[in-house]
XYZ file of C-alpha atoms in Angstrom:
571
model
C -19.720 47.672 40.589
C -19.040 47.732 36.727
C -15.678 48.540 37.760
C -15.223 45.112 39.903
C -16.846 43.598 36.406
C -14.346 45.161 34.080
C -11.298 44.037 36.242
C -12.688 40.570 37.123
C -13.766 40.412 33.433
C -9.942 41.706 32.319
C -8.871 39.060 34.654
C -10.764 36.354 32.897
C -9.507 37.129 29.524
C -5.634 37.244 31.062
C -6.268 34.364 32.444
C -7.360 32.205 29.375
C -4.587 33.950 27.246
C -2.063 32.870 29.785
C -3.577 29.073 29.237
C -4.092 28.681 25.600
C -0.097 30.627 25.093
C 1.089 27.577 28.299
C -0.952 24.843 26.187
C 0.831 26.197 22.426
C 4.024 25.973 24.536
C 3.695 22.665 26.228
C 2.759 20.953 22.792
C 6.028 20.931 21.075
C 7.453 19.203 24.372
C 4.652 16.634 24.323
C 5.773 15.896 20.166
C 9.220 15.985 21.242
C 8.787 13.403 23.774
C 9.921 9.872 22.533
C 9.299 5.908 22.834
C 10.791 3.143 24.016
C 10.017 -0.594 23.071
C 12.014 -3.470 24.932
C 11.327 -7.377 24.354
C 12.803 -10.756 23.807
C 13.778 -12.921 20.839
C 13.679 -17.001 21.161
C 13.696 -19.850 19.261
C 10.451 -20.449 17.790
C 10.748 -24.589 18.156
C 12.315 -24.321 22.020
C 11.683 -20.760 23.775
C 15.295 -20.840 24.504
C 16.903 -17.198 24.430
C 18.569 -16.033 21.289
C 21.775 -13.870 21.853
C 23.387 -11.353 19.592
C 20.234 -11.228 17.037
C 20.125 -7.941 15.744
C 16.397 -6.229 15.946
C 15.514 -3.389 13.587
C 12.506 -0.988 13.859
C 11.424 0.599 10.714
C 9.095 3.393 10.340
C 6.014 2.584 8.033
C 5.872 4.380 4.935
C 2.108 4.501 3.866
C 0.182 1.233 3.115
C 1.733 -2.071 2.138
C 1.001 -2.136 -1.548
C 2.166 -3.686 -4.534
C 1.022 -5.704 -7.609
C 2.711 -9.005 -5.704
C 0.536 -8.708 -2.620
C 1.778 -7.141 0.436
C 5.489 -5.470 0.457
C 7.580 -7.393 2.919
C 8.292 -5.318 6.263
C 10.417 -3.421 7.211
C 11.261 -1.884 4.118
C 14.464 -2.285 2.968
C 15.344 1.463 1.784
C 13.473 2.826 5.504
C 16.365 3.947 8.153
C 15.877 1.622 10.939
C 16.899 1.967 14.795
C 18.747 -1.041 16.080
C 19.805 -3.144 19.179
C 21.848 -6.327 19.859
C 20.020 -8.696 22.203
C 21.737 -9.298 25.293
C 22.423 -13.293 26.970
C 19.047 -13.919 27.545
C 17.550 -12.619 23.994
C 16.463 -9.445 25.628
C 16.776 -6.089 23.687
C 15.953 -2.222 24.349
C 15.297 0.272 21.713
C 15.345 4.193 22.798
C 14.584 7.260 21.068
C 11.635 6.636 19.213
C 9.848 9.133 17.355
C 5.793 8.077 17.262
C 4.604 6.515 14.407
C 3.514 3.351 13.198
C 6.870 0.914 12.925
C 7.823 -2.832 11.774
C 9.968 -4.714 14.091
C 12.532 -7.722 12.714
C 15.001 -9.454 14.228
C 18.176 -11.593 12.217
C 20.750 -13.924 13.428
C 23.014 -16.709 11.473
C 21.228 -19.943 11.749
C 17.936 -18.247 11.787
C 15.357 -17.372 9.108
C 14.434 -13.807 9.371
C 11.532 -13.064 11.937
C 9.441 -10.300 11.881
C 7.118 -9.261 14.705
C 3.386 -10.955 14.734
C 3.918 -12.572 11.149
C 2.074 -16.096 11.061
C 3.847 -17.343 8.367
C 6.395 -16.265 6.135
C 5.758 -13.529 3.325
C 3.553 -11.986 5.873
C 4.307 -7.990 6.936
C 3.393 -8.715 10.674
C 1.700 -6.414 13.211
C 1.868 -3.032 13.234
C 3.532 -1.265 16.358
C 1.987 1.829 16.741
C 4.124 4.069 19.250
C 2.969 7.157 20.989
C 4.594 9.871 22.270
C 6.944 9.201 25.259
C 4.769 5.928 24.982
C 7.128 2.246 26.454
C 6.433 -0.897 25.700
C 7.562 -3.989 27.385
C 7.142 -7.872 26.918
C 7.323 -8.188 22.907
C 8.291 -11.470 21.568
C 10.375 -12.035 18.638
C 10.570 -15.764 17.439
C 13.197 -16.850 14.938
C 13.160 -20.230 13.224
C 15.626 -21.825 12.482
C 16.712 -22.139 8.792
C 16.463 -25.099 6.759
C 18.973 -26.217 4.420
C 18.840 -28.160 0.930
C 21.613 -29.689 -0.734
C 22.799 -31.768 -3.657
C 24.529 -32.608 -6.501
C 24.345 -31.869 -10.177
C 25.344 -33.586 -13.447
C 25.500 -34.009 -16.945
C 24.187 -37.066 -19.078
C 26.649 -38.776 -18.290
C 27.808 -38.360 -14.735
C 29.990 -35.611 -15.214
C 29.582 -32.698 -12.536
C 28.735 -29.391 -14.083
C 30.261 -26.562 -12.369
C 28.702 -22.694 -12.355
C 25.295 -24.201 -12.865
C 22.532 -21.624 -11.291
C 20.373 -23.768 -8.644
C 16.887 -22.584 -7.296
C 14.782 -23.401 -4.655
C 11.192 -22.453 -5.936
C 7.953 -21.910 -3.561
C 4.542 -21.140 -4.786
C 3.650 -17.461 -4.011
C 0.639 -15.401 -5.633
C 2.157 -12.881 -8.234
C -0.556 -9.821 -8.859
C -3.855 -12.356 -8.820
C -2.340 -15.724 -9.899
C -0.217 -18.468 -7.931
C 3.480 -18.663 -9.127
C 6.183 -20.117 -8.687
C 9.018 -18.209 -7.116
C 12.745 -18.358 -6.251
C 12.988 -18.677 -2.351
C 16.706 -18.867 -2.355
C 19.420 -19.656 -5.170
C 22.849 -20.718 -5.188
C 25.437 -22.094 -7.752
C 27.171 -25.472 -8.054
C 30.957 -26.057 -7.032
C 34.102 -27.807 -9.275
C 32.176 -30.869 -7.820
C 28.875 -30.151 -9.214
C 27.574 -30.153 -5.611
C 25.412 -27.131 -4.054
C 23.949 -26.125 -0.697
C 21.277 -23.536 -0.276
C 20.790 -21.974 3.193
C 18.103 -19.480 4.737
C 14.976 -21.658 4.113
C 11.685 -21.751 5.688
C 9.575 -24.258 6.422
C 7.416 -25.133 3.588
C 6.973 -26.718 0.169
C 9.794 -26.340 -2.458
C 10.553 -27.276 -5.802
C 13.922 -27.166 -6.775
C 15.301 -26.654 -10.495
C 18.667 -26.114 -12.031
C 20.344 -25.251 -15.216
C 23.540 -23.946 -16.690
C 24.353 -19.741 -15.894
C 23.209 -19.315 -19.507
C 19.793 -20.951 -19.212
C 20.508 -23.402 -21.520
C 23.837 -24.973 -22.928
C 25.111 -25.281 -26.517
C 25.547 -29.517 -27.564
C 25.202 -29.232 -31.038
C 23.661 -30.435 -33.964
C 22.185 -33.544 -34.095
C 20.651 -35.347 -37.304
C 17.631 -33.325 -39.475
C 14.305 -33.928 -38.636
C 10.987 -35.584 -41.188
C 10.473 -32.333 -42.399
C 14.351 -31.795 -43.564
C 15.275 -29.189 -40.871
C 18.704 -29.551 -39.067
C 18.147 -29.506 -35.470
C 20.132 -28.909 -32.246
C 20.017 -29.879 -28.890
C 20.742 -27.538 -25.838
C 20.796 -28.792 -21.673
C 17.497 -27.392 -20.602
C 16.506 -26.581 -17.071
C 15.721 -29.542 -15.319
C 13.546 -30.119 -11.652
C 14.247 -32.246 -8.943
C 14.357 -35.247 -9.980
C 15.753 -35.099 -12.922
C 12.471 -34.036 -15.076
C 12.059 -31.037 -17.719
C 8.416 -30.856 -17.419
C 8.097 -29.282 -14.169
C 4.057 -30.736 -13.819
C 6.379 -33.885 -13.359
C 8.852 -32.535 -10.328
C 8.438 -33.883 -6.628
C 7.727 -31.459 -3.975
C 10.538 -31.049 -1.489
C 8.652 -30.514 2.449
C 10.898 -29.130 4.185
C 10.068 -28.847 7.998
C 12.215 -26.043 10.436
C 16.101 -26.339 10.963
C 16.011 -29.689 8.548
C 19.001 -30.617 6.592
C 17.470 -32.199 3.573
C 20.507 -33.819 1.739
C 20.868 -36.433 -2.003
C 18.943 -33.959 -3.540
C 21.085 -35.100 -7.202
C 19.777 -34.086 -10.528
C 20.600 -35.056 -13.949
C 20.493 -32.552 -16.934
C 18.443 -33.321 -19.478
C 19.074 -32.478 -23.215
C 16.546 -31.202 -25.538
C 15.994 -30.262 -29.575
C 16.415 -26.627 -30.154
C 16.009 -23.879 -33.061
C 17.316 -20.348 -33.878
C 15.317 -17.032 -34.330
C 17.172 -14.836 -36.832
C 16.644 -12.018 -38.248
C 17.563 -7.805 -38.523
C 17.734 -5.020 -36.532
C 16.680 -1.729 -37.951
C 16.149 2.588 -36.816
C 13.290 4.359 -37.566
C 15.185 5.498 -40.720
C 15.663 1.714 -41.812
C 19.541 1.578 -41.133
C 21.097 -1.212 -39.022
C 21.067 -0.349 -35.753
C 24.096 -2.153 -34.273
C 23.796 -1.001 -31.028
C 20.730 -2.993 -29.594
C 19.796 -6.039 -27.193
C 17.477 -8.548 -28.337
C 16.041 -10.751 -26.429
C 13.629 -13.781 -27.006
C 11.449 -13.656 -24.127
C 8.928 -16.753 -23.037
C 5.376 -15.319 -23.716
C 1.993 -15.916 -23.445
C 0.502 -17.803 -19.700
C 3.478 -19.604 -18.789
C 5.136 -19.097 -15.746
C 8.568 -17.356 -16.431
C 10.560 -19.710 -13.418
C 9.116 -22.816 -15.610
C 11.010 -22.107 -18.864
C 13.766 -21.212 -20.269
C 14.674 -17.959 -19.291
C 15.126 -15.100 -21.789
C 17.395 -16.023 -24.906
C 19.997 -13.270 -25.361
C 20.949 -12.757 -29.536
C 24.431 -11.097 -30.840
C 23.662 -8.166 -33.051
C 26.647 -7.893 -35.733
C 27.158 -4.673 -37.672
C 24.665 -5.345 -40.434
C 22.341 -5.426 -37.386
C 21.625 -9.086 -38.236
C 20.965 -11.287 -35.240
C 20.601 -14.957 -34.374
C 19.185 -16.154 -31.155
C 20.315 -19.814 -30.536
C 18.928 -22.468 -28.049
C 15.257 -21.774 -28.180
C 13.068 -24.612 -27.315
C 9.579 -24.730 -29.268
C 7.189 -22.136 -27.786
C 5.482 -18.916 -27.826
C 8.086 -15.883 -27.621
C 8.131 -11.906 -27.614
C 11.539 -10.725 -29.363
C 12.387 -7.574 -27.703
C 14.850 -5.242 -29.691
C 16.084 -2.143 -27.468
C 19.089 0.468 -28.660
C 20.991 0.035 -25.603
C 21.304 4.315 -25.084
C 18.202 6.624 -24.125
C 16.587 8.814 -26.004
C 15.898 12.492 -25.406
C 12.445 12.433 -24.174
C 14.269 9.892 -21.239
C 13.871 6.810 -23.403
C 15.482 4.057 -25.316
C 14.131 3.182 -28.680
C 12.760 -0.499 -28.913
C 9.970 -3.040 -30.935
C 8.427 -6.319 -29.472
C 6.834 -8.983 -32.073
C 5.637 -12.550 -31.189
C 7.172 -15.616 -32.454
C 5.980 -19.172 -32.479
C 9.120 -21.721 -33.017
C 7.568 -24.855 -33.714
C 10.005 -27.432 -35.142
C 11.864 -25.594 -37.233
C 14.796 -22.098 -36.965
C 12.885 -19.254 -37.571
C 13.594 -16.648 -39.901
C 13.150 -12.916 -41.264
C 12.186 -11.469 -38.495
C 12.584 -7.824 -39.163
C 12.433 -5.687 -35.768
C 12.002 -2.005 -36.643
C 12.983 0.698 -33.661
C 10.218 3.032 -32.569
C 10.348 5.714 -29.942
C 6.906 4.083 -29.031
C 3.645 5.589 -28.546
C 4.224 8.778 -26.350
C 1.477 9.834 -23.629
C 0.698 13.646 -22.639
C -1.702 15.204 -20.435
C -2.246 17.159 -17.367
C -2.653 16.114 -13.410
C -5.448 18.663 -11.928
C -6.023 18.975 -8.078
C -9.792 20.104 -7.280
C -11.753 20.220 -3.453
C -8.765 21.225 -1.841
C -5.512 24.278 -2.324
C -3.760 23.083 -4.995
C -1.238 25.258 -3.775
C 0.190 22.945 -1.445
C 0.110 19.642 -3.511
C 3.424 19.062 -4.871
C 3.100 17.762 -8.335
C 6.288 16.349 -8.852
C 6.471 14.171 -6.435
C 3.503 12.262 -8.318
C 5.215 9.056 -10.307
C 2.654 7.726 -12.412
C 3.021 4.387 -14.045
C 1.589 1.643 -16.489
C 1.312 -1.453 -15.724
C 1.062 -4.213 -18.811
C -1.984 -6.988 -18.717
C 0.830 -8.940 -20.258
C 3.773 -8.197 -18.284
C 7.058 -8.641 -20.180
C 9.877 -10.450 -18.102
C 12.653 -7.699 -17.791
C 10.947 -5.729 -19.257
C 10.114 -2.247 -16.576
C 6.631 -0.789 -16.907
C 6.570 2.955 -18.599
C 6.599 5.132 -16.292
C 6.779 8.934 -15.491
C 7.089 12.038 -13.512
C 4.026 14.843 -13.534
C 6.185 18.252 -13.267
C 5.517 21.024 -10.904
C 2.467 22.639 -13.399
C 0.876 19.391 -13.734
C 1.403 18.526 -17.068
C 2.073 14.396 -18.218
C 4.490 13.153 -20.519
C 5.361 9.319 -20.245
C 7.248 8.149 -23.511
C 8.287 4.719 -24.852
C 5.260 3.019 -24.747
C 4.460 -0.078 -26.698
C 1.038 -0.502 -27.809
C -1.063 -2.595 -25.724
C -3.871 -2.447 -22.570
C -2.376 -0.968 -19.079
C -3.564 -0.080 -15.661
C -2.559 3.405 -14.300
C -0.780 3.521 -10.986
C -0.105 6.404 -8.991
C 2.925 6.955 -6.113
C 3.847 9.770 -4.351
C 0.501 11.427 -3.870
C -0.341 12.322 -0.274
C -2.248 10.378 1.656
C -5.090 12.631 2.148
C -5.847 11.934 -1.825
C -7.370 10.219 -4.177
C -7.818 9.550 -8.286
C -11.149 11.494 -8.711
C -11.443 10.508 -12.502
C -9.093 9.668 -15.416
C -9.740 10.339 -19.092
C -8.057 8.363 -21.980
C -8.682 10.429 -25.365
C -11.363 12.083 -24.127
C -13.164 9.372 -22.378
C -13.839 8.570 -18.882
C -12.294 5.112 -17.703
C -13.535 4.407 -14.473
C -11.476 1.379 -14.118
C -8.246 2.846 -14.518
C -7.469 1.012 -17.486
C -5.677 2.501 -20.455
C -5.856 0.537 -23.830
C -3.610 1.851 -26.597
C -3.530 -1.624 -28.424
C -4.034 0.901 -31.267
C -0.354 1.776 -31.477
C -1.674 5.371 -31.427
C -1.064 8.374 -28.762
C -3.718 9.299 -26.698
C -4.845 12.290 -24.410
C -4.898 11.139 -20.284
C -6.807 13.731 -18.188
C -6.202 12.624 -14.306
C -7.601 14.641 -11.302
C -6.626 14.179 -7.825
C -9.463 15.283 -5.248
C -7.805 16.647 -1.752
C -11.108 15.413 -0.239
C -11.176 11.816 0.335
C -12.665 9.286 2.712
C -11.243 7.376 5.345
C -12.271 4.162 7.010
C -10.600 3.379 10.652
C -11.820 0.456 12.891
C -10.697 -2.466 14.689
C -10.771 -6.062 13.915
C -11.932 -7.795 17.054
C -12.225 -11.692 17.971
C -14.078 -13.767 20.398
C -10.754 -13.499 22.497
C -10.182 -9.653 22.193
C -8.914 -7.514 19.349
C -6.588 -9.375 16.738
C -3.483 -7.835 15.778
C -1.338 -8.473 12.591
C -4.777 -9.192 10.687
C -4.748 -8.379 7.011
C -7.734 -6.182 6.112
C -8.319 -6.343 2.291
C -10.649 -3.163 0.772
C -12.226 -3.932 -2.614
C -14.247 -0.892 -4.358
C -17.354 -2.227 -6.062
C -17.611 -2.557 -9.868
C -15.223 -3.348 -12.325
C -12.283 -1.642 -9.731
C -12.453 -4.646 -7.888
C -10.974 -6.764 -10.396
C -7.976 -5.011 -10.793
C -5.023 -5.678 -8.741
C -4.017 -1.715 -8.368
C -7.874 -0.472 -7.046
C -7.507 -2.744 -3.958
C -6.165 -1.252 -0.643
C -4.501 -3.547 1.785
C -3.145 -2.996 5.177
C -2.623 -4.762 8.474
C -3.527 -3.782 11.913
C -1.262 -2.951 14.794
C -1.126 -4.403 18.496
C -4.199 -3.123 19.668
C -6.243 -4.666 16.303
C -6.796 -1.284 14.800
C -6.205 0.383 11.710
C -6.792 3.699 9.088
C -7.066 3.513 5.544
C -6.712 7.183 4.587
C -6.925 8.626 0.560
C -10.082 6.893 -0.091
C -12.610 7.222 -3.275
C -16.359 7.818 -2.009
C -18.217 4.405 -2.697
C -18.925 0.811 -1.787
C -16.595 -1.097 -0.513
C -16.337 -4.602 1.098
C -14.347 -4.984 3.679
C -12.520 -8.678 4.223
C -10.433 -9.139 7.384
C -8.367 -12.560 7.635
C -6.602 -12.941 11.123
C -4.098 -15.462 8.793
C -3.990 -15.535 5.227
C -1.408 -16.401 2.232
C 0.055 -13.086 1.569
C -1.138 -12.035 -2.039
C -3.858 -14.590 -2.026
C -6.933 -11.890 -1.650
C -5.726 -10.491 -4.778
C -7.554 -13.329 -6.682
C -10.853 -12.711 -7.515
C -11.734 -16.116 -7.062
C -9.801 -16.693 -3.684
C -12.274 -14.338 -2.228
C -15.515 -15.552 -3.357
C -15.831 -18.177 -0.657
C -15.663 -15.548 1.766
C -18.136 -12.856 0.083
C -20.369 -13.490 2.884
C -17.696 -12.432 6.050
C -17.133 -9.202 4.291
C -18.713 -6.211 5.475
C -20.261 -4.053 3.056
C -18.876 -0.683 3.683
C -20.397 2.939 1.785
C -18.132 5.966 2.111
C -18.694 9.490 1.138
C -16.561 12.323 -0.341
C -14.697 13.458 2.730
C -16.337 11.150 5.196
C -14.834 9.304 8.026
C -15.750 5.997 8.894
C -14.958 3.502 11.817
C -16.162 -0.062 11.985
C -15.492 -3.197 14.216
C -15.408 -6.201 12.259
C -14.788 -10.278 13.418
C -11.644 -11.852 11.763
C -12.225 -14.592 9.035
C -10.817 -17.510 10.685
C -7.201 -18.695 10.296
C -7.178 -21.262 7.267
């Protein structure tokens, strides 16, 4: 009898050794097994079938992010997998590894779609494929582009050739509407100009010469004694400087809107001059200055940034500035050793007059250092230096790039070249199961994120990365079944909700779901718009009216969530 036991209990064992060591092999076959999507692509306005419009899949890299609202889909640097749609539009796409994807399609004529977008700007539905998953019947619709042209001349009829046209839309920019370009082109020997690839929408269109704005000379001194100049500024459609005093252009799909003719417009103008110096007070003849519009306007409204010659005295003179508030940013045009370039900002107010003395000294800026520390997890496997940190200006300079900087392999922080003022710390590269646990500016805890070194002095930053964050999953689901492409907005509770960079976005796939992984225990509220202007729920204000759809969500270290949550109505 114990015998029969032993070799019916030997038999057992055998027996589930034999199935766990056929499960371990079958699973690399089941990952290896790939996806297949096929669909259609029509016109949007008639249904009709759209041949030889090339469709591109891109694999999603992490969550759509950025401090303009949602990066457009697919990503442009991504490797895609393509097709070619056939006679009737149709198109078959083999080979796919599973993961969450973007589909597009392009074709002359057309404005770019992109799968389950509502309106343009929008990064459209997640496709989530599975292993040796198919799926049939997806429908691609392209609109047809819009076109604007017109005709551009001086004061006095003349046509102005090489002039740089743009077609402006209003777009949120971090948390505030802006306008920006939407497509640009440049005017012919005939002054005329035609802009293509336009969708459907409201538009205001501006233009002015390559340079911004055009040398006319001097004209006769002012009251106060001061010789003045006037320049061609950038004018709007039609014919106005002030842009509060433009016309919207509506442009509705495919339309050929034609006559749009503008006049330039001259205007008085002064000169900033001054020197250029290195941190040992020589002239520093090899650096760009620039005169920069500052302060709240928007930077597609003005002038444009004033370039200055700097002569070997390092003496400059910026000519053609209108009256305003600039920054005048001086930059030696070669990097430094610590990665780089010496440079100085200062404000200027031109009134009615040429400014002058302005003395811009070079600093290497205020230099940053610090560690990265990893805790709750094995900081073995987190690869520091894949961590880009970066600093992102409450006043953002135009052309100006944010500071930014690598963490090396043993964790230690060095961003150089920074100029003093107030920043918010950004983070890239970190894996998704991560999260900012804390961050310390000289010593003290900033729970915000914020960095303020309006001081002009250097400063200690102390981050730490916990490898135990939350996650929240769920599905957004309608009166008529789960929504996909819906734009689910997370904002932590405090003063992280008013910042741009503390807000997680993300949009759900074809069955209405979606993860947010890398999460900071907390409060959260949870906002999910089946169709909303991308960018928009970046505004604090924007989302008060809808404080009351959000669902309050709490998350704890290392906790995983799901929810099911009713869209907030199309506006």
């Amino acid at each position: 009898m114990k015998q029969m036991l032993c070799r019916v209990g030997i038999a057992v064992v055998l027996f589930l050794l034999q199935t766990a060591y056929s499960l371990r092999a079958q699973q690399p076959a089941e990952a290896l097994k790939k996806g297949t999507l096929q669909g259609q692509v029509v016109h949007a306005l008639t249904s009709e079938p759209v041949r030889r419009a090339e469709v591109s899949l891109t694999r999603r890299r992490g969550e759509l992010r950025g401090m303009m609202g949602p990066l457009p889909a697919p990503f442009p640097q991504n490797q895609s997998l393509t097709a070619v749609t056939d006679a009737e539009g149709k198109f078959v796409i083999r080979d796919i590894e599973p993961g969450d994807y973007f589909l597009s399609a392009e074709r002359n004529g057309f404005v770019r779609g992109i799968y389950g977008a509502r309106r343009a700007g929008q990064p459209g539905t997640v496709i989530n494929v599975s292993a040796g998953g198919e799926m049939t019947g997806l429908l691609l619709k392209l609109m047809p582009q819009a076109v604007l042209a017109g005709r551009l001349t001086d004061e006095e009829g003349e046509p102005v050739q090489g002039a740089a046209v743009q077609v402006l839309q209003k777009r949120y920019v971090g948390n505030r509407l802006r306008w920006i370009p939407a497509g640009q082109g440049q005017t012919n020997d005939l002054g005329e100009f035609r802009i293509a690839n336009i969708s459907p929408g409201q538009y205001l269109l501006s233009a002015a010469p390559t340079r911004r704005i055009r040398w006319t000379g001097r004209v006769r001194p002012s009251s106060s004694g001061v010789s003045a100049e006037t320049a061609y500024a950038r004018v709007f459609y039609p014919s106005v400087t002030d842009p509060s005093q433009a016309s919207l252009i509506e442009v509705a799909p495919g339309a050929e809107v034609a006559g749009l003719d503008m006049r330039l417009q001259k205007t008085r103008v002064y000169r900033i001059r001054g020197q250029v110096l290195d941190p040992s007070g020589q002239p520093a003849t090899r650096a760009l200055v620039l005169a920069v519009p500052s302060g709240d306007n928007d930077p597609m409204m003005g002038p444009g940034a004033t370039p200055a010659t700097v002569e070997s005295d390092g003496k400059f003179e910026i000519y053609g500035v209108p009256s305003g508030s600039y920054t005048v940013v001086a930059q030696l045009r070669e990097r430094q050793q610590g990665g780089m370039p010496l440079s100085h900002r200062q404000k200027v107010e031109v009134t009615d007059g040429d400014v002058d003395g302005v003395v811009l000294t070079l600093g290497a800026g205020i230099t940053l250092t610090g560690s990265l520390r990893v805790v709750d997890g094995e900081a073995k496997d987190f690869d520091y230096s894949r961590v880009r940190l970066r600093l992102v200006p409450a006043e953002q300079i135009l052309f100006a790039p944010p500071p930014s900087g690598e963490v090396k392999q043993d964790g230690s922080i060095s961003i150089a070249g920074i100029s003093p003022g107030k920043y918010s710390l950004t983070a890239t590269g970190m894996p998704q199961d991560s999260y900012i646990k804390s961050v310390k500016v000289g010593g003290y805890e900033s729970p915000d994120r914020t960095i303020d070194l309006s001081s002009g002095t250097a400063a200690s930053l102390e981050i730490v990365v916990s490898l135990k964050p939350a996650q929240l999953s769920g599905t957004i689901q309608g009166s008529d079944g789960a929504v996909s492409g819906a734009t689910v907005v997370l904002v932590p509770g405090g003063t992280k909700g008013a910042l741009t960079a503390n807000l997680r976005t993300t949009t759900t796939d074809q069955n209405g779901s979606f993860t947010v992984r890398g999460l900071a225990p907390g409060e959260y509220k949870l906002f999910a718009w089946e169709d909303v202007e991308p960018g928009s729920y970046f505004d604090p204000e924007f989302r008060k009216p809808y404080e009351g759809n959000a669902l309050t969500v709490k998350l704890d270290q290392g906790a995983a969530v799901s929810v099911t949550v009713p869209p907030i109505a199309a506006q």
